[in-house]
């Protein structure tokens, strides 16, 4: 019977395999599926057990804190966490490290020094990357619209800000940047429909659209298709899923900014294991971002990003 | 004229018109356009369908918290059915049937075990959400809509056509059907009687259990249909869809004149309530109000509309 | 015990308990077609329980019933109804969201393939209403009906049942006045003559003597006697019910009141009363007579601050000023409502809570509450399992006693009593009268509204008659007769 | 003994114990550990505080949908206050005061305009959420907690200490205070009377309006306090916090024996209800159940627990 929470962290591996809790921000978005797959890949390669558990409702801060506390109380070997807020999880993470449970942060940063490493994409430059492309496309055709994701979500906020910077730098007029899509696909869809109508997209008053994550991009994609605007306006989204990739193929989406979630999940778990085995790890690990367009989508590395082989890992 | 003034849906209808005028003045270029009105109508379909069922349930004296989960589960079922090779009609029918089954289970728990409807549907709300996620492997389920998406599309695909999408017609037709059902049929009047005074209804020989069960089955079936419409809109089965829908639906029904203690309620009123909520949301986007202002506005409009309605109701006694 | 040859309803050895309370034990009863059978007994004797078993509300614990020779064991009210049993329950209730006509036909709406035939609903309801309440419109909303009208609607509901073989009336006249009672009797006689058997429950022995052919008496759930009404004197009936003889009430000396404690000048409410002036003195009992709907209840409500006063002046002792129930109670004025279900009692709360609600100390000590309640239970003879029993489980008459008991607990100086003896049995009624006498002799003032004129004549010092919202001047009771009151109330004096 | 069996909170308490035993058997290494029990106690504080207030409101016959928004708004206010230089106590006090003000507004709208509590608090739910977002500039508000975070931290910061965090003690103390208030004081009994039969209460001289107002002010103040605890947990002011909290709180209260139509309810029961929900959530994590299984389980446990409780209640009459 195991009695002390620190027992699992002993570097010799012992009789029990390492048990690592991986806490995403949510579980249903495609993005997190890829992270999950990457984490599973790492766990199989490295022979550790992972427990994958996110908040029931996407972006439920309180519940994520509860989860970190629960795993701390359970005494897992380590926690890999994508914090929903950079401040709110500080004390829970401190408590975990205090209980000799190391923490690796991924996807979004945490305002603390307690964690072992931070494994993530640079969201601001990812937003810039997407909107620099968008700006080139729409420069002389008209203004652009940014549909935000949700109040208080730091990573998407950085993308939105990065995007707005890039658009302004090119002198593109911002028609609207204060509307939010909300947590689920259907709220994002309704908001997109209204926004397009409100800005007169059907009369061609909107030249470009940016959305900062999967749910807003999907909601906007359906709205664009319904309004028969496919290909008529420049639309840059974020993250990938089958329907979104089909949107790029069909021309409704000009480009998708992709992070490498699979790699992120993989690296996060791998970093944790390395740390647990006593190896030295980098404080900041960048997982990079790329822009996929119809032109480059068939290149091999893009293909791997677009259609990660998840089934192999998640079945 | 006086009869109109006294109808329970008169207040909510006035609110809908007043808010329409308000936003038409604030955003004259975009808000009053046909395309926008059509979009609002379409966006109200899902809440409206669920609200018709909820009106029946609430008139009967119950409540149904499981609508949101039922809608989500239905989108998943429809997607899985289509994926598994069903035709569009079979998939839609299986969605509606699923909803009706869910309603039957709710109804049986309420009547058979004498549990509070709030508790029963709270339990099924959670259980169905879990079932939806499990069935969908916790991700969105893609499926070729095989034409089901046309339910919520504008006919002819054209912007600004004057014809409404099929889904809107379906919702309107069902609203009329169930309003007639409530007002002119024996089971319908029994629903009102049970909600008005359950004991008296039982003593007078109304089959209270059967009426209760019926009401939940209808509500479940309509939630299933709302799920089909949701699938038609999104063309994916989304297990996290419609979280919090129950509150929006109940709000629409209560704004439409229902009370939480049964006996009162109006389908026309509930539709107006649903439309009011959509209008405020869309209107705020058109005026370009930030979300937080929109939320304050929504609260304020609900309160003002209901306060005016209350004042009118009180006037009734004296009139 | 007289046996009936071909009984319509035959009951053998019926038993029923609620938890520890035995409501019925081994009751036998047989009722012939065309007979009006009076079911008598004190409050809590088990009369309503018996009718509820016959009409399928509860199942009996033991015993059997036969209806026209066939076994009768209804599992639901609907089943009893289909078997031909029509019933007016003691606590009349309607669905307030349905119209009067819909309430009358509820459960048996004329319909074709599920479609309600509105014309026939109106016609059938109208016909039934014409029998007992010709002035009630079938199209009226039923949410604003007073208790008397609600009672009439439930009567009409029972009468509208066409295939009726056995009609049960559980205290149908408790909240009715003389004209309605007369109309009801006419209908009952006519139905009896067509061969329908009728069970009639009432605490008014005069009524029973006028309408019933035979009687059965229940005492503590046991059947203690039955026989023909003709030839059985009322004193014998009382003796059977209570196990003791009740001496006839002496007519006491007229009291002359002291100073004025409550006075109204030209008082008017939103709709009713139209104009009311009176003076109530210390140590006197003032009665208000009138027909159903004349506005007596509204007068009391206006006095008590429950309804708005639109005109006139109201003084409690010398004080004017705004009225609210809280203020009135602080002034020592208390009201007991005629509608105990809606506003008289909190049915889910215990007997003790209901008795002490209007006068709670800042710190409530349940033990003290219970002992205060026990004293009142004793004084009023309330039949209950204990102060902690919810009021809901009490019989109708005992509930009424709880409602009255609250005023005693509050030790009010001015008691406003609206139909105070509604549903109370013969003996307890005498007790209540004695209590009212006692209050008056202690220098308290009592204002009594009652539709039962003999009652007013027996307990009041002066009586004022209300007609269509106008209150006439009060007359000393010595100068009044029941006939006189009747004429004044009808406005034909 | 018999009295215990009949207490309204007996059923929910049994459910709490049964579920505890269940998970202790399923995850014997981790679930029954002191650290975990302490964590669960701490995680229940916020719902518990809100549930105490909601119990009062529901016994009075009302409902309060605005708790979630009030909690979110309070976290923002506390953060802004701390940021603006207030001390921790002043910030906490301003949070509670804000909650009480919100409650007072709700109460005044309910009593003054005779609006349904459902409508009023639906309106304020939306408006307060908007206000929170506006005040927070649609972002999370960072602030130095200045020691406020210790409210919800384990004393001594050590894992496995036997002492509970201050917040838990506060919640327990308030539960006792308000249970006594309900049972043994005049205003408390008046709350029950109003919920049981408003008309009767009025007739008995109960100041119905004042009681109603009081109940909403208390509920608002407790929601404010819950917000302070939430801030102490999160250490940021989060305007999107606690969406859907109202449903969880109402669920806890209803599981604890309250009815939606007033007159019934128990604070001890509500705490058990809150604890039950936390236990299921935490237990599923410990057993490693996927989210969707957990949701199905939650629904099932609620239904089974309530069905058993109902069966016990029915036994009462016979006992
Ligand atoms: N639901 C119940 N639960 C517990 N006890 C009950 C219930 N209903 C009736 N009783 C008890 O059964 C006994 C008989 O009550 P019942 O209502 O039949 O009396 P009754 O003869 O109709 O009296 P009344 O003249 O006052 O109407 C009473 O002691 C009453 O307290
Ligand atoms: N706003 C209204 N519209 C129509 N009818 C009303 C309204 N308010 C009251 N009534 C009816 O008028 C009647 C007024 O009679 P009230 O109850 O004052 O008379 P009462 O002499 O006390 O009669 P009862 O013997 O029924 O107590 C009530 O029974 C009620 O149904
Ligand atoms: Mg009786
Ligand atoms: Mg009256």
Coordinates of C-alpha atoms in Angstrom, one line a residue, chain D residues 12-32 36-37 40 275-276 279-280 283 286-287 301:
Chain D
X12 CA -29.5 13.0 1.9
X13 CA -27.1 12.2 4.7
X14 CA -27.4 8.5 4.1
X15 CA -26.8 9.1 0.4
X16 CA -23.6 11.0 1.2
X17 CA -22.4 8.2 3.4
X18 CA -23.3 5.5 0.9
X19 CA -21.6 7.3 -1.9
X20 CA -18.6 7.8 0.3
X21 CA -18.4 4.1 1.1
X22 CA -18.9 3.3 -2.6
X23 CA -15.9 5.3 -3.7
X24 CA -13.8 4.4 -0.7
X25 CA -14.2 0.8 -1.9
X26 CA -13.5 1.6 -5.5
X27 CA -10.5 3.8 -4.8
X28 CA -9.3 2.6 -1.4
X29 CA -5.8 4.1 -1.8
X30 CA -6.7 7.7 -2.5
X31 CA -10.4 8.5 -1.9
X32 CA -10.6 8.0 1.9
X36 CA -9.0 14.2 -0.1
X37 CA -11.7 14.6 2.5
X40 CA -13.8 17.9 -0.8
X275 CA -21.6 17.4 -0.5
X276 CA -23.2 14.6 -2.4
X279 CA -18.4 13.5 -3.7
X280 CA -19.6 12.1 -7.0
X283 CA -14.9 10.2 -6.6
X286 CA -10.3 9.1 -8.2
X287 CA -11.7 6.0 -9.8
X301 CA -27.2 8.6 -8.1

